[in-house]
CSV table of C-alpha atoms in Angstrom, one decimal:
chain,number,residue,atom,x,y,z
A,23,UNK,CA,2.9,-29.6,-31.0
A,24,UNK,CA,4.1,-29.3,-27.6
A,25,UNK,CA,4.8,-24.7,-26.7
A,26,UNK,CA,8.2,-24.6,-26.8
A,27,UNK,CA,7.6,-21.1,-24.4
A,28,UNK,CA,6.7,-23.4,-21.5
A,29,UNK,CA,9.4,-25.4,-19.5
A,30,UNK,CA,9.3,-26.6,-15.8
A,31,UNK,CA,12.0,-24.1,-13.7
A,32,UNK,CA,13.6,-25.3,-10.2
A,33,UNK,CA,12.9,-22.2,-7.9
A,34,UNK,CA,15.5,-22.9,-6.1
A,35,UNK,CA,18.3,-24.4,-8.5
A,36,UNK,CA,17.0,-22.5,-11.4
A,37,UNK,CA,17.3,-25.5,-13.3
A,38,UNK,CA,15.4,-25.3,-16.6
A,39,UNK,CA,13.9,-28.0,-19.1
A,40,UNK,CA,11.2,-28.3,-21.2
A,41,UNK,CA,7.7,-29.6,-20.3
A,42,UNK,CA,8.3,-32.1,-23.1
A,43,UNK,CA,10.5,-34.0,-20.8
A,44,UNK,CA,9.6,-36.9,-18.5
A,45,UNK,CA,12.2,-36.0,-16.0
A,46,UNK,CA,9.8,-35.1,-12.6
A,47,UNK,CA,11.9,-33.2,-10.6
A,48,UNK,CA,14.7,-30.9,-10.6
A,49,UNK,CA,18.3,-33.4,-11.8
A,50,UNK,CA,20.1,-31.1,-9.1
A,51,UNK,CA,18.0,-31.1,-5.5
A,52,UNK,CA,15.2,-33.3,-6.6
A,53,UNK,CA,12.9,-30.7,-5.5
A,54,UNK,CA,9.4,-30.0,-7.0
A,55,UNK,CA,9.4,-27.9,-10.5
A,56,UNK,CA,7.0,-24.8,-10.9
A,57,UNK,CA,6.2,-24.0,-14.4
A,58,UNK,CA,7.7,-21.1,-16.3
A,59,UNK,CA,4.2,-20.0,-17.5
A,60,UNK,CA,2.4,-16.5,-17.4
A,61,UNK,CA,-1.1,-16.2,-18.4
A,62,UNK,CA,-3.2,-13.1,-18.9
A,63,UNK,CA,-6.2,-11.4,-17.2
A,64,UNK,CA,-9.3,-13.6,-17.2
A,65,UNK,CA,-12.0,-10.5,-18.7
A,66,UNK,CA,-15.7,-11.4,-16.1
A,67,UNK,CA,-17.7,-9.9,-17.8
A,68,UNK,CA,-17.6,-12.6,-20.8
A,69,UNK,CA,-17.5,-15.5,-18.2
A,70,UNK,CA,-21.6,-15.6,-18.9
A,71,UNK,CA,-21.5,-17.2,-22.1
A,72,UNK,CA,-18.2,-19.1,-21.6
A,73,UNK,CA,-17.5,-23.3,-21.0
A,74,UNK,CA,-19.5,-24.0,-17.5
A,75,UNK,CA,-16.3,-25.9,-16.1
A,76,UNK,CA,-12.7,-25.1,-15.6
A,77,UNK,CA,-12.2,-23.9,-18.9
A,78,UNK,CA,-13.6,-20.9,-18.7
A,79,UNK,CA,-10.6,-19.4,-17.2
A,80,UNK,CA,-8.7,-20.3,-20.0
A,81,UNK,CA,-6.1,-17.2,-20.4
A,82,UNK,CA,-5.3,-18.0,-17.4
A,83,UNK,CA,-4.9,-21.7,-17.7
A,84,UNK,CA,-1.6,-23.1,-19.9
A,85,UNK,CA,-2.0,-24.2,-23.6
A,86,UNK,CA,-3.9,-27.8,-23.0
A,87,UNK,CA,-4.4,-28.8,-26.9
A,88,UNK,CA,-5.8,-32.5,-25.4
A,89,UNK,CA,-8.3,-30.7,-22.7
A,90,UNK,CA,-11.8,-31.5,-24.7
A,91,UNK,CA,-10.9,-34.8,-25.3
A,92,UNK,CA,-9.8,-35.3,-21.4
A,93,UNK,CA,-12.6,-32.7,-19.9
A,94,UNK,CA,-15.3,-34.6,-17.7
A,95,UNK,CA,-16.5,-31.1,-16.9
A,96,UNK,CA,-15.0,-30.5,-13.5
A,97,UNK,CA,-15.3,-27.3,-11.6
A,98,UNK,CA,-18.1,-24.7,-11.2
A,99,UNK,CA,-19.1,-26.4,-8.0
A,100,UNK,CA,-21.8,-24.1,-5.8
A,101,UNK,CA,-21.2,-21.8,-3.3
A,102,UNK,CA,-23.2,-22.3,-0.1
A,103,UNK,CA,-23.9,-20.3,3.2
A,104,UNK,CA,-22.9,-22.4,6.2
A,105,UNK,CA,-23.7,-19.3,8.6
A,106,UNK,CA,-24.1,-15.7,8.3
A,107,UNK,CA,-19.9,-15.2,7.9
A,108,UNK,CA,-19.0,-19.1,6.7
A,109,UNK,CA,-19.9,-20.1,3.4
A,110,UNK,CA,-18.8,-23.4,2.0
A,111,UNK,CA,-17.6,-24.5,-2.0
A,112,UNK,CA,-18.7,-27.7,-2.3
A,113,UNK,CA,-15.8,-29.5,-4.4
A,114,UNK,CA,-16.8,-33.1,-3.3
A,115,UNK,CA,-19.4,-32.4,-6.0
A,116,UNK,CA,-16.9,-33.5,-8.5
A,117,UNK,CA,-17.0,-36.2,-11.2
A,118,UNK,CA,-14.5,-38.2,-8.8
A,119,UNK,CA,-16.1,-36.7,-5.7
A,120,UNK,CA,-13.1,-35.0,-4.5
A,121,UNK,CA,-11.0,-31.2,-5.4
A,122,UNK,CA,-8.6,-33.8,-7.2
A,123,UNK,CA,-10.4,-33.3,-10.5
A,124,UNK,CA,-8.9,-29.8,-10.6
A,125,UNK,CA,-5.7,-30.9,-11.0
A,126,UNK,CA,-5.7,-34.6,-12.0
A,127,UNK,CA,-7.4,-32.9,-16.0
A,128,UNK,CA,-4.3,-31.5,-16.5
A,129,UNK,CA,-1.9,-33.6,-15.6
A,130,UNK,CA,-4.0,-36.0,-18.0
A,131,UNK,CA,-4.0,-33.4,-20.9
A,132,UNK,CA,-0.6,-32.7,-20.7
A,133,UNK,CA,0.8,-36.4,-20.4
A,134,UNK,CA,-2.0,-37.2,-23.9
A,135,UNK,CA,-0.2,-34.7,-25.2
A,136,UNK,CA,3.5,-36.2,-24.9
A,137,UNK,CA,1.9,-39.7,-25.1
A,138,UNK,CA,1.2,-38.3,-28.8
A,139,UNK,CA,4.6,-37.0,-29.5
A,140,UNK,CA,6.0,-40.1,-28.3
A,141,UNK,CA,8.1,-41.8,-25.7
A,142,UNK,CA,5.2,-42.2,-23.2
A,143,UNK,CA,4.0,-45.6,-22.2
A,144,UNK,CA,2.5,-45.1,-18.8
A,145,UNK,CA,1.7,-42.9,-16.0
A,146,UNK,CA,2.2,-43.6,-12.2
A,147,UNK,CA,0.7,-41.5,-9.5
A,148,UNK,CA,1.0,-42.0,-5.5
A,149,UNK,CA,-2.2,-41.3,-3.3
A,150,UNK,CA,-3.9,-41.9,0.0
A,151,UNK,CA,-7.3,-41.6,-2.2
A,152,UNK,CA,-8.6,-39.2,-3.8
A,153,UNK,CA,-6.0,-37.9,-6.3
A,154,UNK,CA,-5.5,-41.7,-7.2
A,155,UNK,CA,-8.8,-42.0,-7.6
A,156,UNK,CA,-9.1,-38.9,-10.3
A,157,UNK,CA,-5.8,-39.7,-11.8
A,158,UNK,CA,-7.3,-43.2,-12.6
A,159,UNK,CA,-10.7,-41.4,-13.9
A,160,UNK,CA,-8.2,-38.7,-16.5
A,161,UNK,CA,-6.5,-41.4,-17.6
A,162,UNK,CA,-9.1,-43.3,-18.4
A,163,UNK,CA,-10.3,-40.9,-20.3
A,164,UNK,CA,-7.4,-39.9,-21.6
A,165,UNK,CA,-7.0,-43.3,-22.6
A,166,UNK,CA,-3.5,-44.1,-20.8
A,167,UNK,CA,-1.6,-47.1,-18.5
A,168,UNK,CA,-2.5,-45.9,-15.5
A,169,UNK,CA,-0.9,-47.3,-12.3
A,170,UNK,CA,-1.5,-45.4,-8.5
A,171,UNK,CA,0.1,-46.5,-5.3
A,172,UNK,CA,-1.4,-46.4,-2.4
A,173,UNK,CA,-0.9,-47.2,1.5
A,174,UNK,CA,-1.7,-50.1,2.6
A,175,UNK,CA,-5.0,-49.8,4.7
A,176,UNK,CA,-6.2,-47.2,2.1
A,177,UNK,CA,-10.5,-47.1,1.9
A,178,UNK,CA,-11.4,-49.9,0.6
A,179,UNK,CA,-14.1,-47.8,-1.7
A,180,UNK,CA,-11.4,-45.9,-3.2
A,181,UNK,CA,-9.1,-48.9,-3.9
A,182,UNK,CA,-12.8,-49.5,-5.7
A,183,UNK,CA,-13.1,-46.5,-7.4
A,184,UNK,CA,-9.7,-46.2,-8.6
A,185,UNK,CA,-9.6,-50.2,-10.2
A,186,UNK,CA,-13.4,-49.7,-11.6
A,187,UNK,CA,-11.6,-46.8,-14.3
A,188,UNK,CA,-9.0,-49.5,-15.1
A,189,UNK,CA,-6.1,-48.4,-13.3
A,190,UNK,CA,-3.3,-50.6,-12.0
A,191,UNK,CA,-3.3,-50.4,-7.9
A,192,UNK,CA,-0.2,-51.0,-6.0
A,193,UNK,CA,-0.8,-51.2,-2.2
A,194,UNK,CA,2.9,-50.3,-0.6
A,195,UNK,CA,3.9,-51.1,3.3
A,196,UNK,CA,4.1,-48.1,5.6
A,197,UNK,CA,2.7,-44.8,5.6
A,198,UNK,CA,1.9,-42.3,3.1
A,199,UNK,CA,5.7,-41.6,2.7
A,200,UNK,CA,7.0,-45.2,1.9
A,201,UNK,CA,4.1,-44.8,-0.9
A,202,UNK,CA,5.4,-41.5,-2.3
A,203,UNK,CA,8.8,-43.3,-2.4
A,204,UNK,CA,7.5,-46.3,-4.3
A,205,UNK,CA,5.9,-44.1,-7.1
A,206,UNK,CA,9.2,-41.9,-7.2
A,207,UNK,CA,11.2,-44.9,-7.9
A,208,UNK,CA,8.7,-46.4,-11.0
A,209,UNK,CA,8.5,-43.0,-12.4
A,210,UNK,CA,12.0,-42.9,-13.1
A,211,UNK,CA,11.8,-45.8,-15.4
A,212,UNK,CA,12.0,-44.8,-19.0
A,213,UNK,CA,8.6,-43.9,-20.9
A,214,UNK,CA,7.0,-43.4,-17.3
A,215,UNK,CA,5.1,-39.8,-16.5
A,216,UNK,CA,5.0,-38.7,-12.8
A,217,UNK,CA,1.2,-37.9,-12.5
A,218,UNK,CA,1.9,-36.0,-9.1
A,219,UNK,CA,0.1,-33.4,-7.7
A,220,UNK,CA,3.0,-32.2,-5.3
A,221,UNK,CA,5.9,-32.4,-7.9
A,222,UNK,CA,4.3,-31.6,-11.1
A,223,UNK,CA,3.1,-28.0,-11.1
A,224,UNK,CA,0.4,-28.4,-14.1
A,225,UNK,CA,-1.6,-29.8,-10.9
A,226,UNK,CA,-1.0,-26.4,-8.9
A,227,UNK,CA,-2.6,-24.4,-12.1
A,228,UNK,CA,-5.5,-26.8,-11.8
A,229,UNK,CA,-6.0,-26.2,-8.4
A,230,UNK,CA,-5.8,-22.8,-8.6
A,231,UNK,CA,-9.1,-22.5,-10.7
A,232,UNK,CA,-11.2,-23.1,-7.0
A,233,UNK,CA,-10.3,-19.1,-6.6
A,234,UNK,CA,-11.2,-18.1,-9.8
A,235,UNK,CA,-14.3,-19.2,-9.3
A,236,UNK,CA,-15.0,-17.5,-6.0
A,237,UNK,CA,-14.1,-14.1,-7.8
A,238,UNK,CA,-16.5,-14.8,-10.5
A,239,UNK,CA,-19.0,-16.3,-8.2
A,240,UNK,CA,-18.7,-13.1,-6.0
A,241,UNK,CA,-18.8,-10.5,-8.9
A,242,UNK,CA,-15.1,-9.9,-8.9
A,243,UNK,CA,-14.4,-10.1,-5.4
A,244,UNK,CA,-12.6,-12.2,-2.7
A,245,UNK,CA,-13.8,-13.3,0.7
A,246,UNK,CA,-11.9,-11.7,3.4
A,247,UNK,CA,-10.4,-15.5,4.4
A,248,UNK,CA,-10.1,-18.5,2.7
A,249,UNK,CA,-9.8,-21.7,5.0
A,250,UNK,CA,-7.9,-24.9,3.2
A,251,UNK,CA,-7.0,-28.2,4.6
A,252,UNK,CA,-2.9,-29.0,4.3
A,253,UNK,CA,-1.7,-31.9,3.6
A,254,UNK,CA,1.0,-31.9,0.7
A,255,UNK,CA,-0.7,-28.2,0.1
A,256,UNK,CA,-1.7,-28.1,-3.8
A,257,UNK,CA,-5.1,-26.4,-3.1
A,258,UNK,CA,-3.6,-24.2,-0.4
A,259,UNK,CA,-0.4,-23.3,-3.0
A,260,UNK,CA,-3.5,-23.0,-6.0
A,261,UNK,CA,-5.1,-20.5,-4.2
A,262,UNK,CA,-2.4,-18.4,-3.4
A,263,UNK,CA,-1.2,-18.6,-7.2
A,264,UNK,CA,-4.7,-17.5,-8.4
A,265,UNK,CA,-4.4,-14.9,-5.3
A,266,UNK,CA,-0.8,-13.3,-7.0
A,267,UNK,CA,-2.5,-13.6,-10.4
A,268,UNK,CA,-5.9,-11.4,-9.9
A,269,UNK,CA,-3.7,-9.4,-7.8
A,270,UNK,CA,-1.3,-8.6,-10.5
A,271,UNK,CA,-3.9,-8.6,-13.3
A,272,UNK,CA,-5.8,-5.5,-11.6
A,273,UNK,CA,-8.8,-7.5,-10.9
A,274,UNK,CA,-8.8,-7.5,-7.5
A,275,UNK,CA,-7.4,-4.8,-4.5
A,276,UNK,CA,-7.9,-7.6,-2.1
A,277,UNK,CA,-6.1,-10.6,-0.6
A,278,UNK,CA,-7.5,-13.2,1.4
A,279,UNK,CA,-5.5,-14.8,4.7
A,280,UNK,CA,-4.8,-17.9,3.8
A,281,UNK,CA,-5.7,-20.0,7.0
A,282,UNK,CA,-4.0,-23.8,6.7
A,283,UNK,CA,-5.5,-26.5,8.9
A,284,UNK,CA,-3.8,-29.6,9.5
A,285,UNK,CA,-4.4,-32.8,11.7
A,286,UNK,CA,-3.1,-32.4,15.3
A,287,UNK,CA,-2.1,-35.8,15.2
A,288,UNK,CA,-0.1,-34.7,12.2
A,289,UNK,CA,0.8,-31.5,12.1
A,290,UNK,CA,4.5,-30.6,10.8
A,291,UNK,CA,3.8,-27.5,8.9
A,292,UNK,CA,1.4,-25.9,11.7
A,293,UNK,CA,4.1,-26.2,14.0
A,294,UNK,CA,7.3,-24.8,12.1
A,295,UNK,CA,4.6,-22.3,11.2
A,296,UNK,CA,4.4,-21.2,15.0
A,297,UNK,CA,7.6,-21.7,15.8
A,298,UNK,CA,8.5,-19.1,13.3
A,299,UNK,CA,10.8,-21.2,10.8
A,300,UNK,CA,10.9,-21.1,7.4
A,301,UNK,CA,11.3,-25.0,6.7
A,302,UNK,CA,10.0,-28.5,9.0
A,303,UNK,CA,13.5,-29.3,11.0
A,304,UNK,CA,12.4,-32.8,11.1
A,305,UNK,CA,9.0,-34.9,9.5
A,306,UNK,CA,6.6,-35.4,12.0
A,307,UNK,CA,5.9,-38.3,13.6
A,308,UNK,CA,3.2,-40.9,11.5
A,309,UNK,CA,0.4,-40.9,13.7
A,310,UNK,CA,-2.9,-42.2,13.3
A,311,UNK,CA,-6.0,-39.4,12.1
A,312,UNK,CA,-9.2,-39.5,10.8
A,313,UNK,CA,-8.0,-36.6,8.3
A,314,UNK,CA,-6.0,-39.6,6.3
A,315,UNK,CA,-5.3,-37.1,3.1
A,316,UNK,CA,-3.9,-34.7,5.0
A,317,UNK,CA,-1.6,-36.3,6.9
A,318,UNK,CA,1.4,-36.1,5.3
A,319,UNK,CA,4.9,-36.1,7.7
A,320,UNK,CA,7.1,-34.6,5.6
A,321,UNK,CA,5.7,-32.5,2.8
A,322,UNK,CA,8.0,-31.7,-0.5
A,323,UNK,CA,6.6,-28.3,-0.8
A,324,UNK,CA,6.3,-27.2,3.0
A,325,UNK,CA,8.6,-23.8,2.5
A,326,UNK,CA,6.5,-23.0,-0.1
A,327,UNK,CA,3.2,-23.3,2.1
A,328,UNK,CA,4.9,-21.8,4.9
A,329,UNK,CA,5.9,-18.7,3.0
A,330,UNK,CA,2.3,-18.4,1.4
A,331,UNK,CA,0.7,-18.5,4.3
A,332,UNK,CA,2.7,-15.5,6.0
A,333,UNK,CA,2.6,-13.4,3.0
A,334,UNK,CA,-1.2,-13.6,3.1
A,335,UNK,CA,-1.5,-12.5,7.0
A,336,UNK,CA,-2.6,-16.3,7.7
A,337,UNK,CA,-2.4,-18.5,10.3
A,338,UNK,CA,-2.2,-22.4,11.0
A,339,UNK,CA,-5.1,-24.2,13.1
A,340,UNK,CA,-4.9,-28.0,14.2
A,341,UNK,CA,-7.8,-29.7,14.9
A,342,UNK,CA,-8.4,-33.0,17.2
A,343,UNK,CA,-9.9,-36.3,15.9
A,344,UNK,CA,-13.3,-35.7,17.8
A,345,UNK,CA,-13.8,-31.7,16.7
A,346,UNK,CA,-13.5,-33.8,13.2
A,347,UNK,CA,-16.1,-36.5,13.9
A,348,UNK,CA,-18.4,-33.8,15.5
A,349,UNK,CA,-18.1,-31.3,12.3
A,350,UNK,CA,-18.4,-34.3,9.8
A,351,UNK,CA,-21.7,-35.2,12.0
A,352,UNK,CA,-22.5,-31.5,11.8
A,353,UNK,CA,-22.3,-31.4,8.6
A,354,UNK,CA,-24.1,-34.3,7.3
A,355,UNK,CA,-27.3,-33.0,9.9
A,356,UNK,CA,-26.8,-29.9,7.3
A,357,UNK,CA,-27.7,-32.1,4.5
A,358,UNK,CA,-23.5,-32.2,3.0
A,359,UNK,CA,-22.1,-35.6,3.1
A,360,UNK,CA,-18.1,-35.2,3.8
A,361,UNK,CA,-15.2,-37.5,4.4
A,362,UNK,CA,-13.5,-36.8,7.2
A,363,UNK,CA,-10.5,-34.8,6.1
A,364,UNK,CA,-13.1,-32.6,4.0
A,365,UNK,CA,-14.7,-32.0,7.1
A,366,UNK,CA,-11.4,-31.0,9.3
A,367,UNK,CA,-11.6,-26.6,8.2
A,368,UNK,CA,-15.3,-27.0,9.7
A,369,UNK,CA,-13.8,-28.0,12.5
A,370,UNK,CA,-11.4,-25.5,12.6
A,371,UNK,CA,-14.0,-22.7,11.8
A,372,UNK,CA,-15.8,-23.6,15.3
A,373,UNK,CA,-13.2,-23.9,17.5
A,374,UNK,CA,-11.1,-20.3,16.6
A,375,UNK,CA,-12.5,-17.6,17.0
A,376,UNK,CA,-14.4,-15.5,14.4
A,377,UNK,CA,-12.3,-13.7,11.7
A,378,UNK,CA,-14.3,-10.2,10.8
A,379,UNK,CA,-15.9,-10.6,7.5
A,380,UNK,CA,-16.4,-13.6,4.9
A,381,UNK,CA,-15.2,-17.3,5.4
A,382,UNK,CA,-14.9,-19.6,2.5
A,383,UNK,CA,-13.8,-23.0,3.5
A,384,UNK,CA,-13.6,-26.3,1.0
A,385,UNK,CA,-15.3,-29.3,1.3
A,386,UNK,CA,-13.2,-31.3,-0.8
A,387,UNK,CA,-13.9,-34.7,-0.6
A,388,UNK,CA,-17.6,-37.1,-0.7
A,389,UNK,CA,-18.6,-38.5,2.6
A,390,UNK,CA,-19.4,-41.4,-0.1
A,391,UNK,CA,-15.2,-42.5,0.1
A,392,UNK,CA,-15.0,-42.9,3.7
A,393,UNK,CA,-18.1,-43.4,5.4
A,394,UNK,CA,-19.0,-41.8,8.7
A,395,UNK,CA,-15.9,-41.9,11.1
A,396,UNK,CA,-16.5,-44.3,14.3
């Protein structure tokens, strides 16, 4: 039985309908839903003996009946010291090799769950990679139709990775936006779920597990900043819902900045950031980058980022093509393997200057998808 207590909300419409429904965005602005959902403090000291995954955090996680069948075990990924100040969670340790996982188990769960009440024949997801690639993994397990589409030009080992779990690909003309359009358009057809990690928010309280485990991991504390690549901004919006949550919950006095770093070649939300606005005027311009997942033009939840980013004291860095190459070379000499994109908040770590106290940045995606950039 699906909760009848949770429905997606439009926070800016204030539309309301239940999470039962297939409908993927709000009928009125065809903005992205949140989820009408309040969970409850997450007690550490019992997180010993708990799940080692995800789903340890489960009071603060919504009711996912389907999660064990669909669980590959994701999260819990280690903790390491980059420097002195600059440690780094290594999410591209994965079972998809990317963050994706977070998110991508429980957009899975919930759509075996309506696929068992009925009316669901497929899922559809839009991707420049990685979330394809876990959305094919989850619903394989899950045992759904899975379809992704993808830009043309995508890496030709994810377009490997996401048919070897059985998913349908569709390679779409254009950039990263024309592919989002394409997936919008088939997930309106009737039976269809929207497996998207910017307009389903079941992805965001995925996401936002990656803090939960740097509380736990730190014995119930934050580090001073955390540093997250932005793209469409699901980990960046993750974090700062687990921030609100511990916050509110008592468990932690503390919040982190949030420091954003995007692509100079694309970088929309860095610059409305520094020009003070509270929206992008205009998408930017789709220019070629290394940092392919996180270059996005126009990005559905950029207000959202913007304002989580300022509440937390943050900033926006952008970081060149060759400060990317160089860190991803750094990093490999340090023994961790990164694509690209995963490798863009190393970049941006070197080239600011030092924030007092502890730095924990993501790497977020296998250097195993990409290769080493030329």
């Amino acid at each position: 039985m699906l909760n009848p207590m949770t429905a997606y909300v439009c926070p800016r419409c204030h539309v309301r309908t239940p999470t039962s429904a297939l409908t993927w965005c709000c009928p009125k602005c065809r903005g992205p839903w949140d989820l009408d959902f309040a969970g409850g403090p997450v007690p550490l000291p019992s997180l010993a003996s708990r799940v080692n995954s995800l789903w340890r955090y489960a009071e603060a996680l919504p009711p996912m009946p389907c999660a064990p069948e669909v669980t590959l075990g994701e999260g819990r990924t280690p903790l390491v010291p980059l420097t002195d100040s600059v440690s780094a969670k290594l999410d591209f340790l994965m079972p998809t090799l990317s963050f994706k996982d977070r998110g991508a188990v429980m957009l899975a769960a919930h759509a075996l769950r309506l696929a068992r009440s009925g009316g669901l024949e497929r899922i559809v997801a839009d991707s420049s990679g990685n979330a394809g690639t876990a959305v094919a993994a989850y619903g394989a397990r899950a045992g759904l139709d899975t379809v992704v589409y993808v830009p043309a030009g995508t890496s030709p080992k994810k377009l490997d990775q996401i048919r070897a779990h059985g998913a349908r690909v569709v390679e779409v003309p254009g950039d990263r936006e024309a592919t989002a359009g394409a997936a919008r358009a088939a997930a309106d057809e009737p039976g269809t779920f929207y497996a998207s990690h910017v307009y389903n928010p079941y992805f965001t309280h995925g996401t936002k597990t990656y803090v939960y485990e740097l509380w736990e991991e730190l014995g119930g504390r934050l580090p001073d900043t955390i540093v997250v690549p932005v793209g469409n901004g699901t980990l960046l919006l993750g974090a700062a819902l687990a921030l609100d949550e511990l916050h509110r919950h008592g468990l932690t006095d503390t919040r982190p900045a949030l420091v954003a770093v995007q692509a100079a070649a694309v970088s929309p939300l860095a610059a409305a950031f520094h020009a003070g606005a509270d929206d992008l005027a205009a998408p930017a311009a789709a220019l070629p980058t290394l940092a392919e997942g996180i270059a996005i033009t126009a990005p559905p939840l950029a207000r959202r980022i913007l304002r989580a980013v300022r509440d937390t004291g943050g900033t926006f860095l952008t970081v060149t093509d060759d400060l990317i190459r160089a860190a991803q070379r750094d990093l490999a000499a340090r023994g961790l393997f990164v694509e690209p994109t995963a490798a863009a908040c190393w970049a941006a770590v070197g080239a600011a200057p030092p924030r007092p106290g502890l730095t924990v940045l993501p790497l977020c995606g296998a250097g195993a998808k990409t290769g080493l950039a030329p």
